[in-house]
PDB file of C-alpha atoms in Angstrom:
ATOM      1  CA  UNK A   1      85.164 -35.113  75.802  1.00 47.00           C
ATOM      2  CA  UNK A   2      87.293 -32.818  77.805  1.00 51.00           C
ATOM      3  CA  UNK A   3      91.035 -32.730  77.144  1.00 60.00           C
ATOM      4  CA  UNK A   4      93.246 -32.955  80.616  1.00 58.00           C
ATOM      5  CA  UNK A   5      96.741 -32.541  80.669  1.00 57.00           C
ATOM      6  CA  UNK A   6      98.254 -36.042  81.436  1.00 53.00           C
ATOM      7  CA  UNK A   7     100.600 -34.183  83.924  1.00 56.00           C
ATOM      8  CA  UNK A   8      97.621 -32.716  85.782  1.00 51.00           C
ATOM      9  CA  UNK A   9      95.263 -36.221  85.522  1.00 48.00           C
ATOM     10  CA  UNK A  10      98.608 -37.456  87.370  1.00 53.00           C
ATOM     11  CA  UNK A  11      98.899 -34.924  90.081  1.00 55.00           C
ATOM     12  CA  UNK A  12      94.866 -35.592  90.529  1.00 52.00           C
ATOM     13  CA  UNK A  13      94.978 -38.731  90.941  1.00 50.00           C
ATOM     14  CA  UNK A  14      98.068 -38.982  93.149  1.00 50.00           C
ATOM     15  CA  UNK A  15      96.938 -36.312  95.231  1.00 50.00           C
ATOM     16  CA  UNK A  16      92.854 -38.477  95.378  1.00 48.00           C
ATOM     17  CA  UNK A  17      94.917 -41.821  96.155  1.00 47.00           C
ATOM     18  CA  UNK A  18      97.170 -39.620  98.813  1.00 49.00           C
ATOM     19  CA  UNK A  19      94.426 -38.162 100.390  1.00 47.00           C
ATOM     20  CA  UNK A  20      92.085 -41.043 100.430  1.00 46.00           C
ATOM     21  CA  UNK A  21      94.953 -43.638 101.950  1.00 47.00           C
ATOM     22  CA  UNK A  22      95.358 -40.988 104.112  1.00 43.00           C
ATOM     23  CA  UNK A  23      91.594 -40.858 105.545  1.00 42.00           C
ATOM     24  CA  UNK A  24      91.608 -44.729 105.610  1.00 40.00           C
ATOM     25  CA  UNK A  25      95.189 -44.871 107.164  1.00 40.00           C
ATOM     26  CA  UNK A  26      93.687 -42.493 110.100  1.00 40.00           C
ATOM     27  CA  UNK A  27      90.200 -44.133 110.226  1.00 38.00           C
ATOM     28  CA  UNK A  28      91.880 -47.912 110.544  1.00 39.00           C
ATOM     29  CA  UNK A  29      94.217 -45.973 113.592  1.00 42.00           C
ATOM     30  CA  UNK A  30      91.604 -44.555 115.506  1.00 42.00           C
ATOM     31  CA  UNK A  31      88.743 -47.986 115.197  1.00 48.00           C
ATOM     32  CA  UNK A  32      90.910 -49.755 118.116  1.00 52.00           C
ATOM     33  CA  UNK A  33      89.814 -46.875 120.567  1.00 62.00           C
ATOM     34  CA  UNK A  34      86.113 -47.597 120.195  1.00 78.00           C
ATOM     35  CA  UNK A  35      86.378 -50.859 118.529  1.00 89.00           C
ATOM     36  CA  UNK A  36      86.676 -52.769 122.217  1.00 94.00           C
ATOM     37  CA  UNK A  37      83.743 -50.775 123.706  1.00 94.00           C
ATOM     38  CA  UNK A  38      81.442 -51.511 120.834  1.00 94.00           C
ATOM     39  CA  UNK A  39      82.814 -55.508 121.295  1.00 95.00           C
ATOM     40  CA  UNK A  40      82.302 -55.249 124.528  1.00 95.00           C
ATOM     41  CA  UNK A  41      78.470 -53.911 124.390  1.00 95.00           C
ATOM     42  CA  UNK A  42      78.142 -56.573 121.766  1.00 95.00           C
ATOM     43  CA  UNK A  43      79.287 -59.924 123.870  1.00 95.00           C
ATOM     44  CA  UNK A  44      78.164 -58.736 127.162  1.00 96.00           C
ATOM     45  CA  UNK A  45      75.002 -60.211 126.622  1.00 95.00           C
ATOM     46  CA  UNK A  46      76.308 -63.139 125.514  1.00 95.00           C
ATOM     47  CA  UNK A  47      78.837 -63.791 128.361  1.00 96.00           C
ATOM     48  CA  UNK A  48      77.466 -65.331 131.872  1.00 95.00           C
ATOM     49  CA  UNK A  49      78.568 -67.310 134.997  1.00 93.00           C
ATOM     50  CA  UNK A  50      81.446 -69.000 134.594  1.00 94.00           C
ATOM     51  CA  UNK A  51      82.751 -66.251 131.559  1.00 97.00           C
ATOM     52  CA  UNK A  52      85.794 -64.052 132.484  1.00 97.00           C
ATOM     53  CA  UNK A  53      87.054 -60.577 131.075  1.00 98.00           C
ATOM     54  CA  UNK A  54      90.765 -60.045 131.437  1.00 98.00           C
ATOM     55  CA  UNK A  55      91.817 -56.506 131.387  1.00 98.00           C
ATOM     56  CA  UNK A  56      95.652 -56.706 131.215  1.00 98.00           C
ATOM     57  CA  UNK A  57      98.582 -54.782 130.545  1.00 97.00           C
ATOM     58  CA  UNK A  58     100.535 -54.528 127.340  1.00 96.00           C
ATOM     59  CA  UNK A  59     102.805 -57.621 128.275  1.00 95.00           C
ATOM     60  CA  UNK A  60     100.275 -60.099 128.516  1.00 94.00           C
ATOM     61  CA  UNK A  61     100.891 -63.152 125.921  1.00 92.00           C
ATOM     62  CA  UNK A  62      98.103 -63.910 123.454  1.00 91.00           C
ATOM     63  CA  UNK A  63      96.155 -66.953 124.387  1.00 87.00           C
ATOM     64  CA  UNK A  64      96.127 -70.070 121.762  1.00 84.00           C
ATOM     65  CA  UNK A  65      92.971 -71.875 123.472  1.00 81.00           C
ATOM     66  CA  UNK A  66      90.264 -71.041 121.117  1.00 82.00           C
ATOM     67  CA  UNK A  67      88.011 -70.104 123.473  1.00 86.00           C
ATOM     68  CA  UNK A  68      89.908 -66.942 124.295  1.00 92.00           C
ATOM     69  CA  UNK A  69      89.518 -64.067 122.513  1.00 94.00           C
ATOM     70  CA  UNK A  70      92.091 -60.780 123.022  1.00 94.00           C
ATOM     71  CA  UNK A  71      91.365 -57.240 121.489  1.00 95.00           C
ATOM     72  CA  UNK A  72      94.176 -54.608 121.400  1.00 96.00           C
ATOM     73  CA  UNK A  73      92.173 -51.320 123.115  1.00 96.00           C
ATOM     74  CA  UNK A  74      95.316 -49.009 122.580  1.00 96.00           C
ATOM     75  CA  UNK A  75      93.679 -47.212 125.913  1.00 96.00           C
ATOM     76  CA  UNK A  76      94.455 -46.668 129.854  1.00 97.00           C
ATOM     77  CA  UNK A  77      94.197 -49.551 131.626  1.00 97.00           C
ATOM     78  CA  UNK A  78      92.178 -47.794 134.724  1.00 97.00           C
ATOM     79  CA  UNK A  79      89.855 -46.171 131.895  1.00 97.00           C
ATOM     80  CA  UNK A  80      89.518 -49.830 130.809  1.00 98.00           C
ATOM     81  CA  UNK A  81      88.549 -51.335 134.022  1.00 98.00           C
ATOM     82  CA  UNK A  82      86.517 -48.410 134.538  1.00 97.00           C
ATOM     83  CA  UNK A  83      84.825 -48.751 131.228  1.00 97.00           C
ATOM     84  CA  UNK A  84      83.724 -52.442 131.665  1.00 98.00           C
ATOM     85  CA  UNK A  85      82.920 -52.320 135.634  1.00 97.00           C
ATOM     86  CA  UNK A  86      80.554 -49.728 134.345  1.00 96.00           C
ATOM     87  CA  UNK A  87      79.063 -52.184 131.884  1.00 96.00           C
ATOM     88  CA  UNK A  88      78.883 -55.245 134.324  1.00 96.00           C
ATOM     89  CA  UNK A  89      77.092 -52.700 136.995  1.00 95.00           C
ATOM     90  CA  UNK A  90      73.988 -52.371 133.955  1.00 94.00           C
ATOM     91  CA  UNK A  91      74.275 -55.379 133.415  1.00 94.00           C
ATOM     92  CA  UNK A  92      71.197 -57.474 134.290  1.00 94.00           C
ATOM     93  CA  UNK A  93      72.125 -61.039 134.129  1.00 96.00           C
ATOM     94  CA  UNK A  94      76.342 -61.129 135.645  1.00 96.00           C
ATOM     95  CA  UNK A  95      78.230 -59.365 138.423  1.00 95.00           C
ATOM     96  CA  UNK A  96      82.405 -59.665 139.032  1.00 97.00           C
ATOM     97  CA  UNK A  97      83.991 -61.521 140.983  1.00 96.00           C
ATOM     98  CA  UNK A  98      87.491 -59.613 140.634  1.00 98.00           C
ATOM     99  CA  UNK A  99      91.163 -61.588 140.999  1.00 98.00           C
ATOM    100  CA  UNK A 100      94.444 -59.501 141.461  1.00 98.00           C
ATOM    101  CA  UNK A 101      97.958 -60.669 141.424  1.00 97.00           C
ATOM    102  CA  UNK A 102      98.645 -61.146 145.302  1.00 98.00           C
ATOM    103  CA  UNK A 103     102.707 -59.797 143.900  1.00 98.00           C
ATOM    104  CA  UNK A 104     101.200 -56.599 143.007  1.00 98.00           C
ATOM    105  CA  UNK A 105     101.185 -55.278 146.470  1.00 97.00           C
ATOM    106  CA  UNK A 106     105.077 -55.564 146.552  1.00 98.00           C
ATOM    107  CA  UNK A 107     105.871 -54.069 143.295  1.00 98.00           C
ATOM    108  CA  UNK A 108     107.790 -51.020 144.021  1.00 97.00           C
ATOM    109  CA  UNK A 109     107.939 -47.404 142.390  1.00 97.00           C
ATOM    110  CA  UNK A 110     111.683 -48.020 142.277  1.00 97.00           C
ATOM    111  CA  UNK A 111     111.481 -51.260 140.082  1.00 97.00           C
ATOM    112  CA  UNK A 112     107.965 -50.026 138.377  1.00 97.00           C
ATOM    113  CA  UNK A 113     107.742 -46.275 138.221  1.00 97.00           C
ATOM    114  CA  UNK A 114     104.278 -45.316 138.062  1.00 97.00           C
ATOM    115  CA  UNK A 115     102.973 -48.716 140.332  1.00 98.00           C
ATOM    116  CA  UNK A 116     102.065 -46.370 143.117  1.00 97.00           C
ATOM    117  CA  UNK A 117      99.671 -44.387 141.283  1.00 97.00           C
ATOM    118  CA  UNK A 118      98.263 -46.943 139.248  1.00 98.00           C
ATOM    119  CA  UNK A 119      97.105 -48.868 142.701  1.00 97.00           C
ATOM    120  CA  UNK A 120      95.604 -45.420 144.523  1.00 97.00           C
ATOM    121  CA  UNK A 121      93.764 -44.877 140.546  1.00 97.00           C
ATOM    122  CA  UNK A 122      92.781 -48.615 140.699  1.00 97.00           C
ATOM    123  CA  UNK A 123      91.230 -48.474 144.093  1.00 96.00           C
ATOM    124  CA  UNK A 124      89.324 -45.344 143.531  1.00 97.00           C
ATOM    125  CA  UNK A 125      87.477 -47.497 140.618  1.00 97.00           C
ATOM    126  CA  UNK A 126      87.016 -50.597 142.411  1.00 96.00           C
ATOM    127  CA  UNK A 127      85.779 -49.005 145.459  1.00 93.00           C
ATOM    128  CA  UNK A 128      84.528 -51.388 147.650  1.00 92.00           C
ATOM    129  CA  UNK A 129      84.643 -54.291 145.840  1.00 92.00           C
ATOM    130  CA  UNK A 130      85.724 -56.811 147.027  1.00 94.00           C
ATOM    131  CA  UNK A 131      89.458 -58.427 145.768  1.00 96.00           C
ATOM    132  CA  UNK A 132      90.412 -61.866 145.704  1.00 96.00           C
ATOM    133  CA  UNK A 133      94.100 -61.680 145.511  1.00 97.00           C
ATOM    134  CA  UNK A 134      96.164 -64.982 144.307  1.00 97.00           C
ATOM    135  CA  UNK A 135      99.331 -65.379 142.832  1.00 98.00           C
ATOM    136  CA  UNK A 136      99.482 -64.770 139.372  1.00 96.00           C
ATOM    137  CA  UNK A 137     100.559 -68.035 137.689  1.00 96.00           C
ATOM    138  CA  UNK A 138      97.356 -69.373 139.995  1.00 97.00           C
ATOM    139  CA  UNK A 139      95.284 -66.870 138.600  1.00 96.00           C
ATOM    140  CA  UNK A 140      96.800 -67.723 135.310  1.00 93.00           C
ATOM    141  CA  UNK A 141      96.202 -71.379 135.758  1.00 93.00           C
ATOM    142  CA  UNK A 142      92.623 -70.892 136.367  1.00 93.00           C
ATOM    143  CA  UNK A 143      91.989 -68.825 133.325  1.00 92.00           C
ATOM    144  CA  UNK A 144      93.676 -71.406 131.209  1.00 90.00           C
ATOM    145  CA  UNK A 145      91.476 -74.298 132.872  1.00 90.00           C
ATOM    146  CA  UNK A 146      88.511 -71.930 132.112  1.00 91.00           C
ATOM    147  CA  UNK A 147      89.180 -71.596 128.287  1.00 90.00           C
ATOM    148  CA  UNK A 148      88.877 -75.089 127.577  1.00 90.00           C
ATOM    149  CA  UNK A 149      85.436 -75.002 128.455  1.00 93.00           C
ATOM    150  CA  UNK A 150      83.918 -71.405 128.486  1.00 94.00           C
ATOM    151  CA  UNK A 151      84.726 -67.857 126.813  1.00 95.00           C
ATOM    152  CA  UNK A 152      87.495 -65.578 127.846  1.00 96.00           C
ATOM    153  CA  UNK A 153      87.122 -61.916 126.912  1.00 97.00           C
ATOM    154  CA  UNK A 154      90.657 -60.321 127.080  1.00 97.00           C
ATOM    155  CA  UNK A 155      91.466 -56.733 126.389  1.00 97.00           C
ATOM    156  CA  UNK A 156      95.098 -55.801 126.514  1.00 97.00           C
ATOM    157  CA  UNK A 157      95.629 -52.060 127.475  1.00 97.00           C
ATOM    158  CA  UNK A 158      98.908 -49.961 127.209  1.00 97.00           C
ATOM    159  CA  UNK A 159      99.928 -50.525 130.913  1.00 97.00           C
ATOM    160  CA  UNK A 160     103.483 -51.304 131.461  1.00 97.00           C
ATOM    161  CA  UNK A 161     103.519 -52.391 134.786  1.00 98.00           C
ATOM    162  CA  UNK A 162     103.797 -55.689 135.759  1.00 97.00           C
ATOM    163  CA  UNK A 163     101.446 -57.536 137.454  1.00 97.00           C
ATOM    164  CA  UNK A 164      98.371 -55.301 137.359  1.00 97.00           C
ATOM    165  CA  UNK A 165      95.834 -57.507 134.796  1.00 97.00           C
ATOM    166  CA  UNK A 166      92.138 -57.372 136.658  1.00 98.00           C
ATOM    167  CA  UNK A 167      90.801 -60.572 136.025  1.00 98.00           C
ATOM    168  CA  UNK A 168      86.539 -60.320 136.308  1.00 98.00           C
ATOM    169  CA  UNK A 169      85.254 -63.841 136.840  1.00 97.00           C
ATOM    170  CA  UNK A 170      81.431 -63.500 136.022  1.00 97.00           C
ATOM    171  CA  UNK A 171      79.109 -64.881 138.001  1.00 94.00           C
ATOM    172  CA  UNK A 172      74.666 -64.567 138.316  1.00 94.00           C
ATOM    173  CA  UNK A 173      74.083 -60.941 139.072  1.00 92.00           C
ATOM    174  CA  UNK A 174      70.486 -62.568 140.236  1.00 90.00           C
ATOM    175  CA  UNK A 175      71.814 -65.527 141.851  1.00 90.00           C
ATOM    176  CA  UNK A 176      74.440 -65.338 144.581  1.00 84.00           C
ATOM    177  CA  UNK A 177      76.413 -67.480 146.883  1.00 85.00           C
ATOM    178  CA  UNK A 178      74.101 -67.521 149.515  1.00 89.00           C
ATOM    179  CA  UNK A 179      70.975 -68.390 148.026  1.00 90.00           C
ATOM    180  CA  UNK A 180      73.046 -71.659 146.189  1.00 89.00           C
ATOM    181  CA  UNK A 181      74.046 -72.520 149.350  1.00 92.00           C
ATOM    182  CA  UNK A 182      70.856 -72.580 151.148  1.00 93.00           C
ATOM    183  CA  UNK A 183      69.399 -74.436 147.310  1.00 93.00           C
ATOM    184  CA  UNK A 184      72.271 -77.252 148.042  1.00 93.00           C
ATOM    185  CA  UNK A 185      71.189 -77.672 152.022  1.00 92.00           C
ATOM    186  CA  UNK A 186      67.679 -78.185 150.970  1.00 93.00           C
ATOM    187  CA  UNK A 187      68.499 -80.370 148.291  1.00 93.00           C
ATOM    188  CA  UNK A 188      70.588 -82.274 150.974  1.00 92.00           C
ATOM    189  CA  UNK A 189      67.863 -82.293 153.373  1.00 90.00           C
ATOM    190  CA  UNK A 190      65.403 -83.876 151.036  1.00 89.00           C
ATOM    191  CA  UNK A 191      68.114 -86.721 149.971  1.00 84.00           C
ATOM    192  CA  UNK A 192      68.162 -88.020 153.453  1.00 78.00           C
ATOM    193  CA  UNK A 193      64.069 -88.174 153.890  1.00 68.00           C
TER     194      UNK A 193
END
């Protein structure tokens, strides 16, 4: 058996546990910035009409209704909307409906430096897409109605502006508006025969 100094087993060992803590330490930090992209890939299929994903900014309280669930992405909020509107356009089975806080409009650059920007980014990722824009406790109200009864897929970003959350109801990617609408007509139709 080999005879080690205690002094130098000491120094070894400090210097493995230093150096390993170290590794974890760094590998626990940077999990959060892929962490929400692999949980997103992973529920995606899973989520469907009536299913929301909240991307909201650093303020945003954490939900108690256990059908919410939040993740921390430690990321851009634009990169995060950008991120998941990417996903939802692969998607097969769900397409966004997307909410905005109607007060959003009429934050300033005085009272929110940075607002300006963060619209002119946020448009350029939405595009075309359409907006439905409600007041934010009503937006708020129907997320919370929501949770009781279906999944809500939050993921809070490092934005510290108020009142720029995207909220993405899902509905049927294969199965729009119009073609319920003309199901319900017929369906009337045939109850008055």
């Amino acid at each position: 058996m080999m005879n080690i100094p205690a002094k130098a087993l000491i120094s070894f060992a400090a210097t493995f546990l230093m150096t390993t803590g170290l590794a974890v330490e760094a590998a626990h930090r940077s999990e959060p910035a892929n962490a929400w992209k692999s949980k997103l890939e992973e529920i995606l299929p899973l989520l469907g009409h009536r299913n929301w994903i909240l991307i909201v900014d650093s303020a945003y309280p954490l939900q108690s209704s256990t059908g919410v669930e939040t993740l921390e992405t430690n990321a851009d909020q634009v990169e995060v909307v950008r991120a998941v509107l990417e996903e939802l356009h692969h998607s097969i089975h769900v397409r966004p409906v997307v909410y905005m806080d109607s007060e959003l409009p009429f934050v300033t650059e005085k009272d929110a430096p940075g607002v300006t920007a963060y619209r002119r980014a946020l448009k350029a990722v939405i595009g075309s897409q359409a907006i439905q824009s409600l007041p934010h406790e009503q937006i708020l109200q129907k997320v919370d109605e929501t949770g009781k009864v279906f999944h809500i897929f939050v993921l809070k970003t490092i934005m510290t502006i108020p009142y720029t959350s995207v909220f993405l109801q899902l509905n049927a990617k294969y199965w729009g508006d119009e073609e319920e609408q003309r199901l319900r007509e017929a369906m009337r139709q045939a109850g008055r025969k």
